[in-house]
Tab-separated table of C-alpha atoms and ligand atoms in Angstrom:
chain	number	residue	atom	x	y	z
A	155	MET	CA	143.232	105.446	18.077
A	156	SER	CA	143.825	108.996	17.533
A	157	ASP	CA	146.757	110.323	15.466
A	158	ARG	CA	146.673	113.731	16.976
A	159	LYS	CA	149.885	115.044	18.183
A	160	VAL	CA	150.110	114.645	22.372
A	161	CYS	CA	150.442	117.770	24.465
A	162	ARG	CA	151.878	117.007	27.939
A	163	TRP	CA	150.694	119.162	30.838
A	164	ALA	CA	151.845	119.983	34.338
A	165	ALA	CA	149.331	121.351	37.050
A	166	LEU	CA	150.808	123.669	39.153
A	167	SER	CA	148.427	123.658	41.977
A	168	LEU	CA	145.319	121.808	42.447
A	169	SER	CA	142.697	124.664	42.249
A	170	ASN	CA	139.196	124.689	42.010
A	171	ILE	CA	139.593	125.983	38.415
A	172	ALA	CA	141.961	123.309	37.687
A	173	SER	CA	139.157	120.723	38.809
A	174	VAL	CA	137.359	122.693	36.063
A	175	PHE	CA	140.158	123.043	33.395
A	176	PHE	CA	141.399	119.380	33.092
A	177	PRO	CA	138.366	117.484	33.260
A	178	ASP	CA	137.080	119.957	30.173
A	179	LEU	CA	140.228	119.142	28.556
A	180	LEU	CA	141.492	115.685	28.690
A	181	GLY	CA	139.786	113.364	26.565
A	182	ARG	CA	138.338	116.207	24.697
A	183	GLU	CA	137.431	115.016	20.685
A	184	GLN	CA	137.015	118.079	19.443
A	185	SER	CA	140.739	119.250	20.156
A	186	SER	CA	143.407	119.557	17.729
A	187	PHE	CA	145.625	117.606	20.517
A	188	GLU	CA	145.806	114.838	22.707
A	189	HIS	CA	146.092	116.659	25.868
A	190	LYS	CA	147.494	114.678	28.694
A	191	LEU	CA	147.814	115.746	32.274
A	192	VAL	CA	151.428	113.998	33.267
A	193	ALA	CA	152.534	116.032	36.575
A	194	VAL	CA	150.958	117.938	39.393
A	195	SER	CA	152.351	120.098	42.150
A	196	SER	CA	150.540	120.646	45.078
A	197	THR	CA	150.744	121.819	48.929
A	198	LYS	CA	148.108	119.156	49.321
A	199	SER	CA	149.541	115.889	51.192
A	200	GLN	CA	150.201	112.924	48.586
A	201	ASP	CA	147.316	111.050	50.495
A	202	ALA	CA	145.056	113.717	49.116
A	203	VAL	CA	146.254	114.339	45.433
A	204	LYS	CA	145.389	110.929	44.525
A	205	PRO	CA	141.753	111.079	45.533
A	206	TRP	CA	141.825	114.493	43.913
A	207	LEU	CA	142.974	112.588	40.646
A	208	ASN	CA	140.396	110.248	40.535
A	209	THR	CA	137.581	112.690	41.401
A	210	GLN	CA	138.511	114.551	38.462
A	211	SER	CA	138.525	111.194	36.792
A	212	VAL	CA	142.046	112.414	34.932
A	213	PRO	CA	143.096	109.108	32.522
A	214	ASN	CA	145.754	107.230	33.759
A	215	ALA	CA	146.309	108.694	37.106
A	216	GLU	CA	148.298	105.840	38.529
A	217	SER	CA	150.960	107.295	35.821
A	218	ILE	CA	151.132	111.157	36.782
A	219	THR	CA	153.973	112.099	38.498
A	220	ILE	CA	153.417	114.199	41.833
A	221	PHE	CA	155.705	116.877	43.130
A	222	SER	CA	155.247	118.100	46.659
A	223	SER	CA	157.093	120.952	45.702
A	224	TRP	CA	156.084	123.508	42.506
A	225	GLU	CA	159.865	124.425	42.374
A	226	GLN	CA	161.016	120.743	41.735
A	227	MET	CA	158.044	120.092	38.966
A	228	LEU	CA	159.279	122.786	36.967
A	229	GLU	CA	163.012	121.915	37.495
A	230	LYS	CA	162.895	118.090	36.817
A	231	GLY	CA	159.263	117.483	35.278
A	232	ASP	CA	158.976	116.208	31.998
A	233	PHE	CA	156.065	118.187	29.966
A	234	ASP	CA	155.340	120.240	27.488
A	235	ILE	CA	153.349	123.302	29.183
A	236	VAL	CA	152.368	124.392	32.877
A	237	TYR	CA	149.059	125.410	33.688
A	238	ILE	CA	149.513	127.988	36.527
A	239	SER	CA	145.933	128.218	38.766
A	240	SER	CA	147.504	129.585	42.236
A	241	PRO	CA	146.057	132.463	43.680
A	242	HIS	CA	146.736	135.307	41.377
A	243	SER	CA	149.142	137.042	44.174
A	244	LEU	CA	151.581	134.223	43.476
A	245	HIS	CA	151.271	134.299	39.711
A	246	PHE	CA	154.367	136.571	39.023
A	247	GLN	CA	156.615	134.099	40.945
A	248	HIS	CA	155.422	131.074	39.691
A	249	VAL	CA	155.424	132.247	35.885
A	250	MET	CA	158.835	133.769	36.479
A	251	LYS	CA	160.353	130.478	37.753
A	252	ALA	CA	158.610	128.732	35.237
A	253	LEU	CA	159.893	130.658	32.633
A	254	SER	CA	163.530	130.481	34.031
A	255	CYS	CA	163.098	126.693	33.887
A	256	ASN	CA	162.456	127.118	30.218
A	257	ARG	CA	158.839	126.021	30.375
A	258	SER	CA	155.939	127.398	27.973
A	259	VAL	CA	153.459	128.826	30.396
A	260	LEU	CA	149.416	129.249	30.419
A	261	VAL	CA	148.759	131.531	33.551
A	262	GLU	CA	145.098	131.981	34.879
A	263	LYS	CA	143.773	135.302	34.804
A	264	PRO	CA	144.534	137.742	35.936
A	265	ALA	CA	148.251	137.164	34.570
A	266	THR	CA	149.818	139.219	37.155
A	267	MET	CA	148.989	141.828	40.009
A	268	ASN	CA	149.832	144.644	37.740
A	269	ALA	CA	151.094	145.484	34.460
A	270	ALA	CA	154.838	145.813	35.556
A	271	GLN	CA	154.855	142.184	36.806
A	272	TYR	CA	153.818	140.755	33.347
A	273	GLU	CA	156.230	142.975	31.407
A	274	HIS	CA	159.077	141.148	33.234
A	275	CYS	CA	157.164	137.872	32.477
A	276	ILE	CA	157.041	138.631	28.837
A	277	ASP	CA	160.808	140.116	28.661
A	278	LEU	CA	162.061	136.915	29.942
A	279	ALA	CA	159.706	134.708	28.014
A	280	THR	CA	161.130	136.459	24.756
A	281	GLU	CA	164.466	136.188	25.933
A	282	LYS	CA	164.372	132.562	26.349
A	283	LYS	CA	162.157	131.778	23.116
A	284	LEU	CA	159.103	130.270	24.981
A	285	VAL	CA	155.285	130.717	24.813
A	286	LEU	CA	153.363	132.510	27.385
A	287	MET	CA	149.562	132.964	27.368
A	288	GLU	CA	147.266	134.640	30.048
A	289	ALA	CA	144.399	132.327	30.521
A	290	MET	CA	141.245	134.606	29.345
A	291	TRP	CA	139.790	131.972	28.053
A	292	THR	CA	136.618	134.367	26.921
A	293	ARG	CA	138.502	135.196	24.198
A	294	TYR	CA	138.736	131.995	22.607
A	295	LEU	CA	135.366	130.845	22.601
A	296	PRO	CA	132.963	130.363	19.478
A	297	ALA	CA	130.771	133.542	20.478
A	298	THR	CA	133.753	135.705	21.136
A	299	GLN	CA	135.453	134.830	17.954
A	300	PHE	CA	131.910	135.318	15.953
A	301	LEU	CA	132.243	139.050	17.419
A	302	THR	CA	135.482	139.777	16.647
A	303	ASN	CA	135.741	138.051	13.121
A	304	THR	CA	132.116	138.486	11.859
A	305	LEU	CA	129.706	140.975	13.573
A	306	LEU	CA	132.103	144.013	14.722
A	307	PRO	CA	133.411	144.352	11.188
A	308	LYS	CA	129.769	144.970	9.926
A	309	VAL	CA	128.486	147.222	12.627
A	310	GLY	CA	130.052	150.205	11.814
A	311	PRO	CA	131.959	152.420	14.777
A	312	VAL	CA	131.541	151.344	18.188
A	313	ARG	CA	130.337	154.348	20.368
A	314	ARG	CA	129.690	152.980	23.880
A	315	VAL	CA	129.779	149.845	25.533
A	316	PHE	CA	128.229	148.896	28.810
A	317	ALA	CA	130.147	145.813	30.403
A	318	ASP	CA	129.337	144.513	33.617
A	319	PHE	CA	130.467	141.193	35.626
A	320	SER	CA	128.736	140.761	38.766
A	321	PHE	CA	127.452	137.644	40.903
A	322	PRO	CA	127.350	137.271	44.564
A	323	ILE	CA	130.611	134.997	45.093
A	324	VAL	CA	130.707	136.676	48.702
A	325	SER	CA	128.162	135.213	51.245
A	326	PRO	CA	128.153	135.850	55.009
A	327	GLU	CA	129.412	132.115	55.709
A	328	MET	CA	132.678	132.696	53.600
A	329	SER	CA	136.061	132.603	55.629
A	330	HIS	CA	138.133	136.080	55.407
A	331	ASP	CA	141.160	133.396	54.642
A	332	SER	CA	139.443	132.691	51.277
A	333	ARG	CA	141.132	134.088	48.231
A	334	PHE	CA	138.126	136.247	47.707
A	335	LEU	CA	138.305	138.117	50.955
A	336	ASP	CA	142.101	137.866	51.641
A	337	LYS	CA	143.890	141.003	50.560
A	338	GLY	CA	147.502	138.666	50.699
A	339	ALA	CA	146.102	136.402	47.921
A	340	GLY	CA	144.906	139.304	45.995
A	341	ALA	CA	141.011	139.273	46.908
A	342	GLY	CA	139.113	141.832	45.264
A	343	SER	CA	136.379	141.972	42.491
A	344	LEU	CA	138.381	144.023	40.025
A	345	LEU	CA	141.369	141.806	39.911
A	346	ASP	CA	139.532	138.710	39.815
A	347	GLN	CA	136.186	139.690	37.884
A	348	GLY	CA	136.976	143.133	36.330
A	349	CYS	CA	139.353	141.702	33.790
A	350	TYR	CA	136.582	139.923	32.102
A	351	ALA	CA	134.292	142.800	31.949
A	352	LEU	CA	137.192	144.960	30.778
A	353	THR	CA	138.226	142.372	28.373
A	354	TRP	CA	134.483	142.661	26.891
A	355	ALA	CA	135.064	146.572	26.408
A	356	ASP	CA	138.337	146.087	25.142
A	357	LEU	CA	137.016	143.549	22.263
A	358	ALA	CA	134.567	146.428	21.680
A	359	LEU	CA	136.723	149.831	21.985
A	360	ASN	CA	139.912	148.082	20.284
A	361	SER	CA	138.257	146.112	17.554
A	362	GLN	CA	138.606	149.129	15.170
A	363	ALA	CA	142.333	150.950	15.271
A	364	VAL	CA	140.891	154.447	16.965
A	365	GLY	CA	143.660	155.305	18.884
A	366	GLU	CA	144.670	155.012	22.801
A	367	THR	CA	141.581	154.323	25.372
A	368	LYS	CA	142.079	155.604	28.967
A	369	VAL	CA	140.734	155.143	32.312
A	370	LEU	CA	138.637	158.450	32.794
A	371	HIS	CA	137.293	157.502	36.342
A	372	SER	CA	137.117	154.755	38.940
A	373	SER	CA	135.225	154.422	42.032
A	374	SER	CA	135.167	151.474	44.200
A	375	MET	CA	132.798	150.162	47.741
A	376	SER	CA	134.514	147.725	50.010
A	377	VAL	CA	132.642	144.393	50.701
A	378	PRO	CA	130.729	145.401	54.079
A	379	GLY	CA	131.871	144.117	57.205
A	380	VAL	CA	135.118	142.734	56.089
A	381	PRO	CA	138.787	143.887	57.177
A	382	GLY	CA	141.036	145.376	54.661
A	383	GLU	CA	139.015	147.044	51.943
A	384	VAL	CA	138.377	144.323	49.913
A	385	ASP	CA	136.912	146.156	46.435
A	386	ASP	CA	133.494	144.782	45.595
A	387	ILE	CA	131.108	147.062	43.799
A	388	ASN	CA	133.537	148.981	41.085
A	389	THR	CA	132.953	151.416	38.277
A	390	ILE	CA	135.259	152.183	35.954
A	391	ILE	CA	134.422	154.877	32.766
A	392	LEU	CA	136.954	154.356	29.905
A	393	GLY	CA	137.093	156.873	26.744
A	394	GLN	CA	138.893	157.225	23.486
A	395	ALA	CA	138.486	159.911	20.947
A	396	SER	CA	134.714	159.017	20.035
A	397	ALA	CA	133.642	155.934	22.045
A	398	THR	CA	133.296	155.462	25.868
A	399	GLY	CA	132.750	152.641	27.952
A	400	ILE	CA	130.891	151.972	31.293
A	401	VAL	CA	132.305	148.959	33.144
A	402	THR	CA	131.076	147.730	36.546
A	403	THR	CA	131.820	144.657	39.206
A	404	SER	CA	130.591	143.161	42.095
A	405	MET	CA	131.112	139.956	44.022
A	406	THR	CA	128.157	140.464	46.149
A	407	LEU	CA	125.497	141.770	43.777
A	408	PRO	CA	122.726	140.594	42.392
A	409	GLY	CA	121.082	137.954	43.548
A	410	SER	CA	121.222	135.336	46.301
A	411	SER	CA	124.789	134.321	47.734
A	412	GLN	CA	122.970	130.973	49.345
A	413	VAL	CA	123.161	128.865	46.266
A	414	PRO	CA	126.616	127.143	45.548
A	415	PHE	CA	129.255	129.254	44.285
A	416	TYR	CA	129.664	127.745	40.663
A	417	LYS	CA	125.865	127.327	40.464
A	418	ARG	CA	125.112	131.181	40.413
A	419	LEU	CA	127.064	131.454	37.566
A	420	GLN	CA	124.099	129.506	35.868
A	421	ALA	CA	121.463	131.893	37.231
A	422	LYS	CA	119.315	133.308	34.538
A	423	LYS	CA	119.610	137.095	34.312
A	424	GLN	CA	117.106	139.220	32.379
A	425	ALA	CA	119.405	142.013	31.355
A	426	PRO	CA	122.698	141.382	29.324
A	427	SER	CA	126.204	141.437	30.842
A	428	VAL	CA	127.631	143.382	27.980
A	429	ARG	CA	126.008	146.027	25.546
A	430	ILE	CA	127.920	147.102	22.402
A	431	GLU	CA	126.318	150.151	20.609
A	432	THR	CA	127.222	151.075	17.247
A	433	GLU	CA	126.142	153.130	14.379
A	434	LYS	CA	124.277	150.127	12.719
A	435	ALA	CA	123.567	147.953	15.619
A	436	THR	CA	123.435	147.178	19.260
A	437	ILE	CA	125.078	143.835	20.374
A	438	ALA	CA	123.998	142.249	23.583
A	439	ILE	CA	126.030	139.471	25.674
A	440	PRO	CA	123.845	137.355	28.098
A	441	PHE	CA	125.177	136.408	31.657
A	442	PRO	CA	127.872	134.907	32.323
A	443	PRO	CA	129.895	136.903	30.248
A	444	ILE	CA	132.924	134.697	30.943
A	445	ARG	CA	130.967	131.932	28.583
A	446	PRO	CA	127.987	133.152	26.520
A	447	GLU	CA	126.634	130.734	24.112
A	448	GLU	CA	124.673	133.311	22.330
A	449	ILE	CA	124.859	136.834	20.903
A	450	GLN	CA	121.814	138.902	20.474
A	451	VAL	CA	121.843	141.521	17.987
A	452	THR	CA	119.406	144.320	17.323
A	453	TRP	CA	120.095	145.917	13.960
A	454	TYR	CA	119.048	149.567	13.219
A	455	GLY	CA	119.803	152.236	9.871
A	456	SER	CA	121.423	149.757	7.830
A	457	ALA	CA	120.813	147.519	5.376
A	458	GLU	CA	119.573	144.484	7.720
A	459	THR	CA	116.531	146.918	8.338
A	460	LYS	CA	113.221	146.702	7.052
A	461	ASP	CA	112.211	150.480	6.205
A	462	GLY	CA	114.508	151.554	9.258
A	463	LEU	CA	112.933	149.926	11.863
A	464	GLU	CA	114.947	147.978	14.146
A	465	VAL	CA	115.169	144.085	13.538
A	466	ASP	CA	116.550	141.497	16.494
A	467	GLU	CA	118.741	138.609	15.320
A	468	VAL	CA	120.085	135.713	17.473
A	469	PHE	CA	123.482	134.052	16.960
A	470	LYS	CA	123.446	130.919	18.757
A	471	LYS	CA	127.243	129.934	19.503
A	472	PRO	CA	127.260	126.820	21.684
A	473	ILE	CA	130.341	126.033	23.720
A	474	ASP	CA	131.462	122.439	23.576
A	475	GLY	CA	131.594	121.411	27.455
A	476	TRP	CA	132.686	124.135	29.951
A	477	GLY	CA	134.888	125.932	27.144
A	478	ILE	CA	138.036	126.446	28.865
A	479	TRP	CA	139.671	124.098	26.846
A	480	TYR	CA	139.512	126.213	23.556
A	481	GLN	CA	142.351	128.288	24.893
A	482	ALA	CA	144.389	125.238	25.736
A	483	ASP	CA	144.371	124.549	21.958
A	484	VAL	CA	145.805	127.692	21.250
A	485	ILE	CA	148.552	127.692	23.233
A	486	ALA	CA	149.584	123.722	22.114
A	487	SER	CA	149.284	124.892	18.612
A	488	SER	CA	152.151	127.132	19.138
A	489	VAL	CA	154.444	125.181	21.618
A	490	MET	CA	154.036	122.201	19.479
A	491	GLY	CA	154.544	123.879	16.317
A	492	GLY	CA	157.874	124.893	17.779
A	493	HIS	CA	156.894	128.514	17.875
A	494	SER	CA	157.937	131.233	20.618
A	495	GLU	CA	155.566	133.767	21.152
A	496	ILE	CA	153.416	135.978	24.150
A	497	ILE	CA	149.715	134.933	23.051
A	498	GLY	CA	147.649	137.999	23.323
A	499	ALA	CA	150.249	140.217	25.121
A	500	ASP	CA	148.981	143.290	23.739
A	501	GLU	CA	145.538	142.575	25.096
A	502	SER	CA	146.700	141.317	28.491
A	503	LEU	CA	148.726	144.330	28.982
A	504	ARG	CA	145.907	146.965	28.247
A	505	ILE	CA	143.550	145.205	30.545
A	506	LEU	CA	146.458	145.328	33.128
A	507	ARG	CA	147.207	148.822	32.598
A	508	TRP	CA	143.538	149.717	33.033
A	509	MET	CA	143.508	147.722	36.278
A	510	ASP	CA	146.639	149.762	37.518
A	511	ALA	CA	144.969	152.913	36.527
A	512	ALA	CA	141.534	151.944	37.870
A	513	ARG	CA	143.200	150.830	41.319
A	514	SER	CA	144.926	153.913	41.498
A	515	LEU	CA	142.206	156.219	40.906
A	516	ALA	CA	139.909	154.394	43.412
A	517	GLY	CA	142.571	153.717	46.326
A	518	ILE	CA	142.598	149.800	45.489
A	519	ARG	CA	145.773	148.755	47.490
A	520	TYR	CA	147.537	145.538	48.464
A	521	PRO	CA	150.537	144.614	50.674
A	522	LYS	CA	153.443	146.126	49.072
A	523	GLU	CA	155.044	142.654	48.482
A	524	LEU	CA	152.122	141.465	46.296
A	525	ASP	CA	152.735	144.363	44.069
A	526	SER	CA	156.640	144.234	43.887
A	527	VAL	CA	158.513	143.490	40.582
B	839	NDP	N1	139.488	131.095	34.160
B	839	NDP	C1	138.304	130.736	35.348
B	839	NDP	O1	137.498	130.769	35.012
B	839	NDP	C2	138.691	130.967	36.736
B	839	NDP	C3	139.808	131.046	36.791
B	839	NDP	N2	140.451	131.671	38.146
B	839	NDP	C4	141.689	132.040	38.735
B	839	NDP	O2	142.477	130.961	38.943
B	839	NDP	C5	143.114	131.133	40.056
B	839	NDP	C6	143.072	130.438	40.926
B	839	NDP	O3	141.618	130.710	41.747
B	839	NDP	P1	140.997	129.061	42.449
B	839	NDP	O4	140.605	127.900	41.468
B	839	NDP	O5	139.592	129.647	42.657
B	839	NDP	O6	141.604	129.278	43.330
B	839	NDP	P2	141.611	128.141	44.941
B	839	NDP	O7	141.831	129.006	46.022
B	839	NDP	O8	140.891	127.104	44.747
B	839	NDP	O9	143.192	127.605	44.548
B	839	NDP	C7	144.103	128.062	44.683
B	839	NDP	C8	145.357	127.072	44.699
B	839	NDP	O10	146.632	127.654	44.801
B	839	NDP	C9	147.604	126.457	45.441
B	839	NDP	N3	148.185	127.482	46.482
B	839	NDP	C10	147.655	128.347	47.453
B	839	NDP	N4	148.565	128.884	48.208
B	839	NDP	C11	150.050	128.519	47.444
B	839	NDP	C12	151.371	128.868	47.966
B	839	NDP	N5	151.666	129.557	48.662
B	839	NDP	N6	152.097	128.109	46.926
B	839	NDP	C13	151.455	127.257	46.081
B	839	NDP	N7	150.492	126.841	45.512
B	839	NDP	C14	149.654	127.628	46.534
B	839	NDP	C15	146.623	125.682	46.188
B	839	NDP	O11	146.537	124.490	45.816
B	839	NDP	P3	147.349	122.818	46.239
B	839	NDP	O12	146.273	122.813	47.443
B	839	NDP	O13	147.118	122.032	45.147
B	839	NDP	O14	148.540	123.340	46.717
B	839	NDP	C16	145.173	126.194	46.056
B	839	NDP	O15	144.181	125.229	46.075
B	839	NDP	C17	143.027	132.491	40.518
B	839	NDP	O16	144.001	133.225	40.036
B	839	NDP	C18	141.751	133.022	39.332
B	839	NDP	O17	141.783	134.414	39.278
B	839	NDP	C19	139.513	131.054	39.182
B	839	NDP	C20	138.304	130.565	38.874
B	839	NDP	C21	137.688	130.506	37.321
B	840	LIG	O1	137.552	133.616	36.930
B	840	LIG	C1	136.466	133.838	37.437
B	840	LIG	O2	135.487	133.349	36.796
B	840	LIG	C2	134.104	133.234	37.408
B	840	LIG	C3	134.195	133.001	39.077
B	840	LIG	O3	134.541	131.565	38.826
B	840	LIG	C4	135.351	133.535	39.546
B	840	LIG	O4	134.840	134.710	40.306
B	840	LIG	C5	136.502	134.049	38.953
B	840	LIG	O5	137.822	133.799	39.606
């Protein structure tokens, strides 16, 4: 019997990612907590929710409280943290309601549609002494922690970073009602994939306190043949005093869109998704940049090399499970420890502000109500 503290979760929407998150989290032996799913809210019918719980092989599914209204679950449910994985066009509304019901929140990425909305969420969470965290889960993986804590302090100033997150999500058969193509659901490669590529650029460019990093350029090409100018191939140039970042995304390139969606994340790609070039080394992060399990380093001009020639090194950082659970331990530790904090606030706001600037320069627009605060 585990003597770990129990952390009770509520799921606001039984989304695709919730069907990844909870099986990855529940019953995780390596976790510092015993995570339990105790409440769910869904627009699905009650008859559809129970099979969902069973297919996710959720333990004690019969004891889970099923709410047909997310508002009621937030008002009446008995849980420690709510995981919000509705379409990102609804995150602001759902997070603000959760906070006003004194709930601590893990909200899927991107936290909101723009920085102003998240600033409102942060203000309310702070006022109510709650815990709020954006589920940018990649930051909490072993490889990312190794990069941040061990590698970057050793490699000298970062001079240039290339960060890409592209893979063919959109196929000719995809319905235009899909959240990937429906502007009313916040569709677009920048908000969906760009937050990951920009996170890697942030990890590299802001690992050393060198002043503000600005968006200097942003251009975008839309998904062909889809109404509403859904952004697809995006190119963003970031600049700071002595370093630059080139960030790219696409949800149609490269590769075949024939295989099922999530299988494409397992595709082997020659080129790394991220390349960080510093004065002493080049660090490469392989595809998919959402969950790398190794970091490749080419050392040059430092103690690690023999007579100055480049020397390659690979650091294996295996992930236990899919890996989306690591962040859950971070927020659980804060909530169950009785703290109140906005975990990763600075980083989340930096990325959201970059995406705001990139949208403005590239002319990526959404229906007004999605951006309202
Ligand atoms: N961290 C990661 O690796 C990933 C994160 N994501 C993020 O998670 C979020 C969801 O993505 P994904 O799982 O693909 O989305 P899905 O389209 O699979 O699920 C979205 C869910 O939101 C709920 N929903 C839709 N409309 C409403 C509404 N009007 N009111 C209340 N609930 C609603 C529905 O849940 P129900 O049917 O139960 O009502 C729906 O299933 C996005 O923000 C995305 O960026 C997505 C994929 C991976
Ligand atoms: O967050 C994500 O991770 C990868 C894909 O599942 C999806 O495009 C994106 O939402």
